[in-house]
CSV table of C-alpha atoms in Angstrom, one decimal:
chain,number,residue,atom,x,y,z
A,864,UNK,CA,21.5,-9.7,10.8
A,865,UNK,CA,19.7,-11.9,13.3
A,866,UNK,CA,22.0,-14.7,12.5
A,867,UNK,CA,25.1,-12.6,13.1
A,868,UNK,CA,23.6,-11.5,16.5
A,869,UNK,CA,22.4,-14.8,17.9
A,870,UNK,CA,24.7,-17.1,16.0
A,871,UNK,CA,23.9,-19.1,12.9
A,872,UNK,CA,23.2,-22.3,14.9
A,873,UNK,CA,20.7,-20.5,17.1
A,874,UNK,CA,18.6,-19.1,14.2
A,875,UNK,CA,15.5,-21.1,13.2
A,876,UNK,CA,13.5,-19.6,10.3
A,877,UNK,CA,9.8,-20.2,10.2
A,878,UNK,CA,8.0,-21.9,7.3
A,879,UNK,CA,7.1,-20.5,4.9
A,880,UNK,CA,9.4,-17.6,5.0
A,881,UNK,CA,10.2,-14.4,3.2
A,882,UNK,CA,7.5,-13.3,0.7
A,883,UNK,CA,5.5,-16.5,1.3
A,884,UNK,CA,5.3,-15.8,5.1
A,885,UNK,CA,2.1,-14.8,6.8
A,886,UNK,CA,1.2,-11.5,8.3
A,887,UNK,CA,0.9,-11.6,12.1
A,888,UNK,CA,-2.3,-9.4,12.1
A,889,UNK,CA,-0.9,-6.5,14.0
A,890,UNK,CA,-0.8,-4.2,11.0
A,891,UNK,CA,-3.3,-2.3,9.0
A,892,UNK,CA,-4.8,-0.7,12.0
A,893,UNK,CA,-6.0,-4.2,13.3
A,894,UNK,CA,-4.6,-3.5,16.8
A,895,UNK,CA,-6.8,-0.5,17.2
A,896,UNK,CA,-9.8,-1.7,15.3
A,897,UNK,CA,-11.6,-3.1,18.3
A,898,UNK,CA,-12.0,-6.5,16.7
A,899,UNK,CA,-9.9,-8.3,19.2
A,900,UNK,CA,-11.2,-11.9,18.8
A,901,UNK,CA,-10.9,-11.7,15.1
A,902,UNK,CA,-7.4,-10.3,15.4
A,903,UNK,CA,-6.3,-13.2,17.7
A,904,UNK,CA,-8.0,-15.7,15.3
A,905,UNK,CA,-6.1,-14.1,12.4
A,906,UNK,CA,-2.9,-14.5,14.3
A,907,UNK,CA,-3.4,-18.2,14.9
A,908,UNK,CA,-1.4,-19.1,11.7
A,909,UNK,CA,1.5,-16.9,12.8
A,910,UNK,CA,1.5,-18.4,16.3
A,911,UNK,CA,1.5,-21.9,14.8
A,912,UNK,CA,4.4,-21.1,12.6
A,913,UNK,CA,6.4,-19.7,15.6
A,914,UNK,CA,5.5,-22.6,17.9
A,915,UNK,CA,6.5,-25.1,15.2
A,916,UNK,CA,10.1,-23.7,15.2
A,917,UNK,CA,10.3,-24.5,19.0
A,918,UNK,CA,12.4,-21.3,19.2
A,919,UNK,CA,12.6,-19.6,22.7
A,920,UNK,CA,12.3,-16.1,21.1
A,921,UNK,CA,10.7,-14.5,18.2
A,922,UNK,CA,12.4,-11.3,16.9
A,923,UNK,CA,10.1,-8.5,15.7
A,924,UNK,CA,11.3,-5.5,13.8
A,925,UNK,CA,8.3,-3.4,14.1
A,926,UNK,CA,6.0,-2.2,16.9
A,927,UNK,CA,2.7,-3.5,15.6
A,928,UNK,CA,4.2,-6.9,15.0
A,929,UNK,CA,5.8,-6.9,18.4
A,930,UNK,CA,2.6,-6.0,20.2
A,931,UNK,CA,0.5,-8.6,18.3
A,932,UNK,CA,3.0,-11.5,18.5
A,933,UNK,CA,3.5,-10.8,22.2
A,934,UNK,CA,-0.2,-11.1,22.7
A,935,UNK,CA,-0.3,-14.3,20.6
A,936,UNK,CA,2.4,-15.8,22.7
A,937,UNK,CA,0.2,-15.3,25.8
A,938,UNK,CA,-3.1,-16.0,24.2
A,939,UNK,CA,-2.2,-19.4,22.6
A,940,UNK,CA,0.0,-20.4,25.5
A,941,UNK,CA,3.3,-20.7,23.7
A,942,UNK,CA,5.0,-18.3,26.1
A,943,UNK,CA,7.9,-17.7,23.8
A,944,UNK,CA,9.6,-14.4,24.2
A,945,UNK,CA,9.0,-11.6,21.7
A,946,UNK,CA,11.9,-9.1,21.4
A,947,UNK,CA,12.7,-6.0,19.4
A,948,UNK,CA,15.6,-6.3,17.0
A,949,UNK,CA,17.3,-3.5,18.8
A,950,UNK,CA,17.3,-5.3,22.1
A,951,UNK,CA,19.1,-8.4,20.9
A,952,UNK,CA,21.6,-6.4,18.9
A,953,UNK,CA,22.5,-4.5,22.1
A,954,UNK,CA,22.5,-7.8,24.1
A,955,UNK,CA,25.0,-9.3,21.7
A,956,UNK,CA,27.2,-6.2,21.9
A,957,UNK,CA,27.2,-6.4,25.7
A,958,UNK,CA,25.6,-3.0,26.1
A,959,UNK,CA,22.1,-3.9,27.2
A,960,UNK,CA,21.4,-2.6,30.7
A,961,UNK,CA,19.2,-4.2,33.4
A,962,UNK,CA,16.3,-1.8,32.8
A,963,UNK,CA,16.2,-2.3,29.0
A,964,UNK,CA,15.1,-6.0,29.3
A,965,UNK,CA,11.3,-5.7,29.6
A,966,UNK,CA,10.8,-8.3,26.8
A,967,UNK,CA,13.5,-10.7,27.7
A,968,UNK,CA,12.4,-13.8,29.6
A,969,UNK,CA,14.0,-15.0,32.8
A,970,UNK,CA,16.6,-17.1,30.8
A,971,UNK,CA,18.2,-13.9,29.5
A,972,UNK,CA,17.3,-11.3,32.2
A,973,UNK,CA,20.7,-11.8,33.9
A,974,UNK,CA,22.9,-12.7,30.9
A,975,UNK,CA,25.7,-10.3,29.9
A,976,UNK,CA,24.1,-7.4,31.8
A,977,UNK,CA,25.7,-3.9,31.2
A,978,UNK,CA,26.0,-2.0,34.5
A,979,UNK,CA,24.0,-4.4,36.6
A,980,UNK,CA,24.4,-2.1,39.6
A,981,UNK,CA,22.0,0.3,38.0
A,982,UNK,CA,19.0,-2.0,38.2
A,983,UNK,CA,15.8,-0.3,39.2
B,416,UNK,CA,-12.9,-25.9,-3.4
B,417,UNK,CA,-11.6,-27.4,-0.3
B,418,UNK,CA,-8.4,-29.3,-0.4
B,419,UNK,CA,-7.3,-28.8,-3.9
B,420,UNK,CA,-6.0,-25.3,-3.5
B,421,UNK,CA,-4.9,-25.5,0.1
B,422,UNK,CA,-1.3,-24.7,0.7
B,423,UNK,CA,0.7,-27.2,2.7
B,424,UNK,CA,1.5,-25.5,6.0
B,425,UNK,CA,0.9,-25.7,9.7
B,426,UNK,CA,-2.5,-24.2,9.4
B,427,UNK,CA,-3.8,-26.2,6.5
B,428,UNK,CA,-6.4,-27.9,8.6
B,429,UNK,CA,-7.5,-24.7,10.2
B,430,UNK,CA,-8.1,-22.9,6.9
B,431,UNK,CA,-10.0,-25.9,5.6
B,432,UNK,CA,-12.3,-25.8,8.6
B,433,UNK,CA,-12.9,-22.1,8.3
B,434,UNK,CA,-13.7,-22.5,4.6
B,435,UNK,CA,-16.0,-25.3,5.3
B,436,UNK,CA,-18.0,-23.1,7.6
B,437,UNK,CA,-18.3,-20.2,5.2
B,438,UNK,CA,-19.3,-22.0,2.1
B,439,UNK,CA,-22.7,-23.2,3.5
B,440,UNK,CA,-24.7,-20.1,2.5
B,441,UNK,CA,-25.2,-19.6,-1.2
B,442,UNK,CA,-25.0,-16.0,-2.4
B,443,UNK,CA,-28.2,-14.8,-4.2
B,444,UNK,CA,-28.0,-12.0,-6.7
B,445,UNK,CA,-30.8,-9.6,-7.3
B,446,UNK,CA,-30.5,-10.1,-11.0
B,447,UNK,CA,-29.7,-6.6,-12.0
B,448,UNK,CA,-26.2,-5.4,-11.9
B,449,UNK,CA,-26.0,-2.0,-10.4
B,450,UNK,CA,-22.3,-2.0,-9.6
B,451,UNK,CA,-20.4,1.2,-9.4
B,452,UNK,CA,-18.0,0.5,-6.6
B,453,UNK,CA,-15.6,-1.9,-8.4
B,454,UNK,CA,-15.7,0.3,-11.5
B,455,UNK,CA,-14.8,3.4,-9.5
B,456,UNK,CA,-11.9,1.5,-7.9
B,457,UNK,CA,-10.7,0.3,-11.3
B,458,UNK,CA,-10.5,3.9,-12.5
B,459,UNK,CA,-8.2,4.8,-9.6
B,460,UNK,CA,-5.7,2.0,-9.8
B,461,UNK,CA,-2.9,1.5,-12.3
B,462,UNK,CA,-4.1,-1.1,-14.9
B,463,UNK,CA,-7.4,-1.1,-13.0
B,464,UNK,CA,-5.7,-3.1,-10.3
B,465,UNK,CA,-6.3,-6.1,-12.6
B,466,UNK,CA,-9.6,-6.4,-10.8
B,467,UNK,CA,-11.4,-8.0,-13.7
B,468,UNK,CA,-8.7,-10.7,-14.3
B,469,UNK,CA,-9.7,-13.1,-11.5
B,470,UNK,CA,-9.4,-16.8,-12.5
B,471,UNK,CA,-11.2,-17.8,-9.2
B,472,UNK,CA,-8.3,-20.1,-8.4
B,473,UNK,CA,-8.5,-19.3,-4.7
B,474,UNK,CA,-4.7,-19.0,-4.1
B,475,UNK,CA,-5.4,-15.7,-2.4
B,476,UNK,CA,-7.9,-17.1,0.1
B,477,UNK,CA,-6.0,-20.3,0.9
B,478,UNK,CA,-3.1,-18.3,2.1
B,479,UNK,CA,-4.9,-15.5,3.8
B,480,UNK,CA,-5.0,-15.4,7.6
B,481,UNK,CA,-8.3,-13.4,7.4
B,482,UNK,CA,-10.0,-16.2,5.5
B,483,UNK,CA,-13.2,-17.2,7.3
B,484,UNK,CA,-13.4,-14.1,9.5
B,485,UNK,CA,-16.9,-12.6,9.1
B,486,UNK,CA,-17.6,-15.4,6.6
B,487,UNK,CA,-15.4,-13.6,4.2
B,488,UNK,CA,-12.2,-14.2,2.3
B,489,UNK,CA,-10.3,-12.3,-0.4
B,490,UNK,CA,-11.6,-14.3,-3.4
B,491,UNK,CA,-15.2,-14.0,-2.1
B,492,UNK,CA,-14.7,-10.3,-1.5
B,493,UNK,CA,-13.5,-9.7,-5.0
B,494,UNK,CA,-16.2,-11.9,-6.6
B,495,UNK,CA,-18.9,-10.1,-4.7
B,496,UNK,CA,-17.5,-6.8,-5.9
B,497,UNK,CA,-17.3,-8.1,-9.4
B,498,UNK,CA,-20.9,-9.3,-9.2
B,499,UNK,CA,-22.0,-5.8,-8.2
B,500,UNK,CA,-22.9,-6.5,-4.6
B,501,UNK,CA,-21.8,-3.1,-3.5
B,502,UNK,CA,-23.8,-2.9,-0.4
B,503,UNK,CA,-22.3,-6.1,1.1
B,504,UNK,CA,-18.8,-5.2,0.0
B,505,UNK,CA,-18.9,-1.7,1.4
B,506,UNK,CA,-20.6,-2.7,4.7
B,507,UNK,CA,-18.7,-5.8,5.8
B,508,UNK,CA,-16.4,-5.2,8.8
B,509,UNK,CA,-14.1,-7.8,7.2
B,510,UNK,CA,-12.3,-4.8,5.5
B,511,UNK,CA,-11.0,-3.9,9.0
B,512,UNK,CA,-9.8,-7.4,9.6
B,513,UNK,CA,-7.7,-7.6,6.4
B,514,UNK,CA,-4.3,-6.1,7.3
B,515,UNK,CA,-3.7,-5.3,3.6
B,516,UNK,CA,-0.4,-7.3,3.9
B,517,UNK,CA,-0.5,-8.0,0.1
B,518,UNK,CA,0.3,-11.7,0.3
B,519,UNK,CA,-2.8,-12.2,-1.9
B,520,UNK,CA,-1.2,-10.1,-4.7
B,521,UNK,CA,2.0,-12.0,-4.3
B,522,UNK,CA,0.4,-15.4,-4.8
B,523,UNK,CA,-2.1,-14.3,-7.5
B,524,UNK,CA,-1.2,-15.4,-11.0
B,525,UNK,CA,-2.9,-12.2,-12.3
B,526,UNK,CA,-1.5,-9.9,-9.7
B,527,UNK,CA,-4.9,-8.6,-8.7
B,528,UNK,CA,-4.8,-5.7,-6.1
B,529,UNK,CA,-7.4,-6.9,-3.6
B,530,UNK,CA,-5.8,-4.9,-0.7
B,531,UNK,CA,-6.5,-1.7,-2.6
B,532,UNK,CA,-10.1,-2.8,-3.1
B,533,UNK,CA,-10.2,-3.3,0.6
B,534,UNK,CA,-8.7,0.1,1.2
B,535,UNK,CA,-11.4,1.8,-1.0
B,536,UNK,CA,-14.1,-0.2,0.8
B,537,UNK,CA,-12.8,1.2,4.1
B,538,UNK,CA,-13.0,4.6,2.5
B,539,UNK,CA,-16.6,4.1,1.6
B,540,UNK,CA,-17.6,3.9,5.2
B,541,UNK,CA,-18.7,7.4,6.5
B,542,UNK,CA,-15.7,8.6,8.5
B,543,UNK,CA,-17.4,8.7,11.8
B,544,UNK,CA,-18.6,5.1,11.5
B,545,UNK,CA,-15.1,3.7,11.0
B,546,UNK,CA,-13.6,1.8,14.0
B,547,UNK,CA,-13.3,4.1,17.0
B,548,UNK,CA,-9.8,3.1,18.0
B,549,UNK,CA,-8.4,3.8,14.6
B,550,UNK,CA,-10.4,7.0,14.2
B,551,UNK,CA,-9.4,8.3,17.6
B,552,UNK,CA,-5.7,7.6,17.0
B,553,UNK,CA,-5.9,9.4,13.7
B,554,UNK,CA,-7.7,12.4,15.1
B,555,UNK,CA,-5.3,12.6,18.0
B,556,UNK,CA,-2.3,12.6,15.6
B,557,UNK,CA,-4.0,15.5,13.8
B,558,UNK,CA,-4.1,17.6,16.9
B,559,UNK,CA,-0.5,18.7,16.9
B,560,UNK,CA,2.5,18.6,14.6
B,561,UNK,CA,4.3,15.8,16.5
B,562,UNK,CA,1.7,13.6,14.8
B,563,UNK,CA,1.7,11.4,17.9
B,564,UNK,CA,-1.4,9.1,18.0
B,565,UNK,CA,-1.0,9.1,21.7
B,566,UNK,CA,-1.1,12.8,22.0
B,567,UNK,CA,2.5,13.5,23.1
B,568,UNK,CA,3.4,17.1,22.3
B,569,UNK,CA,6.7,18.7,21.4
B,570,UNK,CA,7.5,19.6,25.0
B,571,UNK,CA,6.5,16.2,26.4
B,572,UNK,CA,8.8,14.5,23.9
B,573,UNK,CA,11.7,16.8,24.5
B,574,UNK,CA,11.4,16.3,28.3
B,575,UNK,CA,11.4,12.6,28.1
B,576,UNK,CA,14.3,12.3,25.6
B,577,UNK,CA,16.5,14.7,27.6
B,578,UNK,CA,15.6,13.2,31.0
B,579,UNK,CA,16.3,9.7,29.9
B,580,UNK,CA,19.4,10.6,28.0
B,581,UNK,CA,20.9,12.4,31.1
B,582,UNK,CA,20.1,9.5,33.4
B,583,UNK,CA,21.8,6.9,31.1
B,584,UNK,CA,24.8,9.1,30.4
B,585,UNK,CA,25.5,9.0,34.2
B,586,UNK,CA,24.5,5.5,34.8
B,587,UNK,CA,26.5,4.1,31.9
B,588,UNK,CA,29.6,6.2,31.5
B,589,UNK,CA,30.7,4.5,28.3
B,590,UNK,CA,27.8,6.4,26.8
B,591,UNK,CA,28.6,9.7,28.4
B,592,UNK,CA,29.0,11.3,25.0
B,593,UNK,CA,25.9,9.7,23.5
B,594,UNK,CA,23.4,12.2,21.9
B,595,UNK,CA,19.7,12.1,21.2
B,596,UNK,CA,19.2,15.3,19.3
B,597,UNK,CA,16.0,17.0,18.4
B,598,UNK,CA,16.0,19.3,15.3
B,599,UNK,CA,19.7,19.0,14.7
B,600,UNK,CA,20.3,21.0,11.5
B,601,UNK,CA,22.2,19.0,8.8
B,602,UNK,CA,22.0,15.6,10.5
B,603,UNK,CA,22.4,12.8,8.0
B,604,UNK,CA,19.5,10.7,9.3
B,605,UNK,CA,16.0,11.8,10.3
B,606,UNK,CA,14.8,9.1,12.8
B,607,UNK,CA,11.2,8.7,13.8
B,608,UNK,CA,9.9,6.9,16.9
B,609,UNK,CA,6.7,5.1,17.8
B,610,UNK,CA,4.9,7.0,20.5
B,611,UNK,CA,4.8,4.0,22.8
B,612,UNK,CA,8.4,4.4,23.9
B,613,UNK,CA,8.4,8.0,25.0
B,614,UNK,CA,4.9,7.7,26.4
B,615,UNK,CA,4.9,4.3,28.2
B,616,UNK,CA,8.3,2.7,28.2
B,617,UNK,CA,11.1,5.3,27.9
B,618,UNK,CA,13.9,2.8,28.8
B,619,UNK,CA,13.1,1.1,25.5
B,620,UNK,CA,14.5,4.2,23.7
B,621,UNK,CA,18.0,3.4,24.8
B,622,UNK,CA,18.9,0.3,22.7
B,623,UNK,CA,18.3,2.2,19.4
B,624,UNK,CA,20.2,5.3,20.6
B,625,UNK,CA,23.1,3.0,21.7
B,626,UNK,CA,23.3,1.4,18.3
B,627,UNK,CA,23.2,4.7,16.5
B,628,UNK,CA,25.9,6.0,18.8
B,629,UNK,CA,28.1,2.9,18.5
B,630,UNK,CA,28.0,3.0,14.7
B,631,UNK,CA,28.7,6.8,14.7
B,632,UNK,CA,25.5,7.8,13.0
B,633,UNK,CA,24.8,11.5,12.6
B,634,UNK,CA,21.0,11.5,13.4
B,635,UNK,CA,18.2,13.6,14.7
B,636,UNK,CA,14.6,13.4,15.7
B,637,UNK,CA,12.3,16.2,14.6
B,638,UNK,CA,10.3,18.3,17.1
B,639,UNK,CA,7.6,18.0,14.5
B,640,UNK,CA,6.8,14.7,12.9
B,641,UNK,CA,8.8,12.5,15.2
B,642,UNK,CA,5.9,10.1,15.8
B,643,UNK,CA,6.3,7.1,13.5
B,644,UNK,CA,2.8,5.7,13.6
B,645,UNK,CA,0.2,6.8,11.0
B,646,UNK,CA,-3.3,5.6,11.9
B,647,UNK,CA,-4.8,8.0,9.3
B,648,UNK,CA,-3.5,5.7,6.7
B,649,UNK,CA,-5.3,2.7,8.3
B,650,UNK,CA,-8.4,4.8,8.6
B,651,UNK,CA,-8.3,5.2,4.8
B,652,UNK,CA,-8.4,9.0,5.3
B,653,UNK,CA,-6.2,10.2,2.4
B,654,UNK,CA,-6.1,13.9,3.3
B,655,UNK,CA,-5.1,13.2,6.9
B,656,UNK,CA,-2.6,10.5,5.9
B,657,UNK,CA,-1.0,13.0,3.5
B,658,UNK,CA,-1.0,15.7,6.2
B,659,UNK,CA,0.9,13.5,8.6
B,660,UNK,CA,3.4,12.2,6.1
B,661,UNK,CA,4.0,15.7,4.8
B,662,UNK,CA,4.6,17.1,8.3
B,663,UNK,CA,7.3,14.6,8.9
B,664,UNK,CA,8.9,14.9,5.5
B,665,UNK,CA,8.9,18.7,5.7
B,666,UNK,CA,10.6,18.6,9.0
B,667,UNK,CA,13.3,16.3,7.6
B,668,UNK,CA,13.7,18.5,4.6
B,669,UNK,CA,13.9,21.7,6.7
B,670,UNK,CA,16.6,20.2,8.8
B,671,UNK,CA,18.5,19.2,5.6
B,672,UNK,CA,18.5,15.5,6.5
B,673,UNK,CA,19.6,13.1,3.7
B,674,UNK,CA,17.9,9.9,4.9
B,675,UNK,CA,14.5,9.3,6.5
B,676,UNK,CA,14.8,6.4,8.8
B,677,UNK,CA,11.4,5.0,9.5
B,678,UNK,CA,11.6,2.8,12.6
B,679,UNK,CA,8.0,1.8,12.5
């Protein structure tokens, strides 16, 4: 699905992938457990995987992952964008409005904006 | 132990460093095995979770992001349980740092269910001593039938959904016919929603609604059980986990929905 949305040539999978991939550390209650330092340390592997792809964005399909990876991007200084799957689907369909772009970086904030006049 | 079983990956060096740190202290046994914890868990799991089949190969630990945290790793945790070190196993905060992602089962040649061992170790903590954030989120979700861990009630949710829907129908006339129903009888899909959107970033509700509208999906939220998060599961509180799951499922059943779409 991601390939069809961003274009095959723009999709870079991380290594390892699928069942061999690593958990980001947002799940299992970790985000609410209070062990923040441990959680970020846990996420170091995921962040390294993402940074190794040199991709501008990481797509997350779940909230826990989104919150954790977004924090990893800031914490480890990768500053890649972390977007929900639904955002990039709507972006590709040309129906993503100006106020639905919280997690898009500046490079995509103004791309293919649906009803730009409604920007708040 | 180091090197031989390490996987080749971007974090190889990191894992090796962490393991180096944690193998300094030898584990000393009291001599008398008094274990009951691992035996109890074995009784609860299909095939005993294969908990007595460990070959000590370390594939679990070499690929676990939680390896090294609190001086613990999946193999060490399992070995300590097998050696009857119940006190250590049931008191280490590491069980809250394992996300129970199950990668260790995937790579284990014997398919040992370490995550379930972790789950039952969480459960061995007196409820009030479990991490406050998880506990608070679970308790909040139990307060009303929306099951929202952020405490959003039925009216709060309805107000936000209707308010945002109306605003976007006007602002984006192509979606003037878009719906975001709550308790629509006979809808095909029952959709749930993480509390974060209605409570803190309602504009983020829109992309999902637009996709559902564009594909012509017949869907509904439930006034009860719309919240997708379930911190009671993470708290290892079986009864509360069951209550939350049942509340959502009952609502979907009562509405006659055919498919439960879990967006979490």
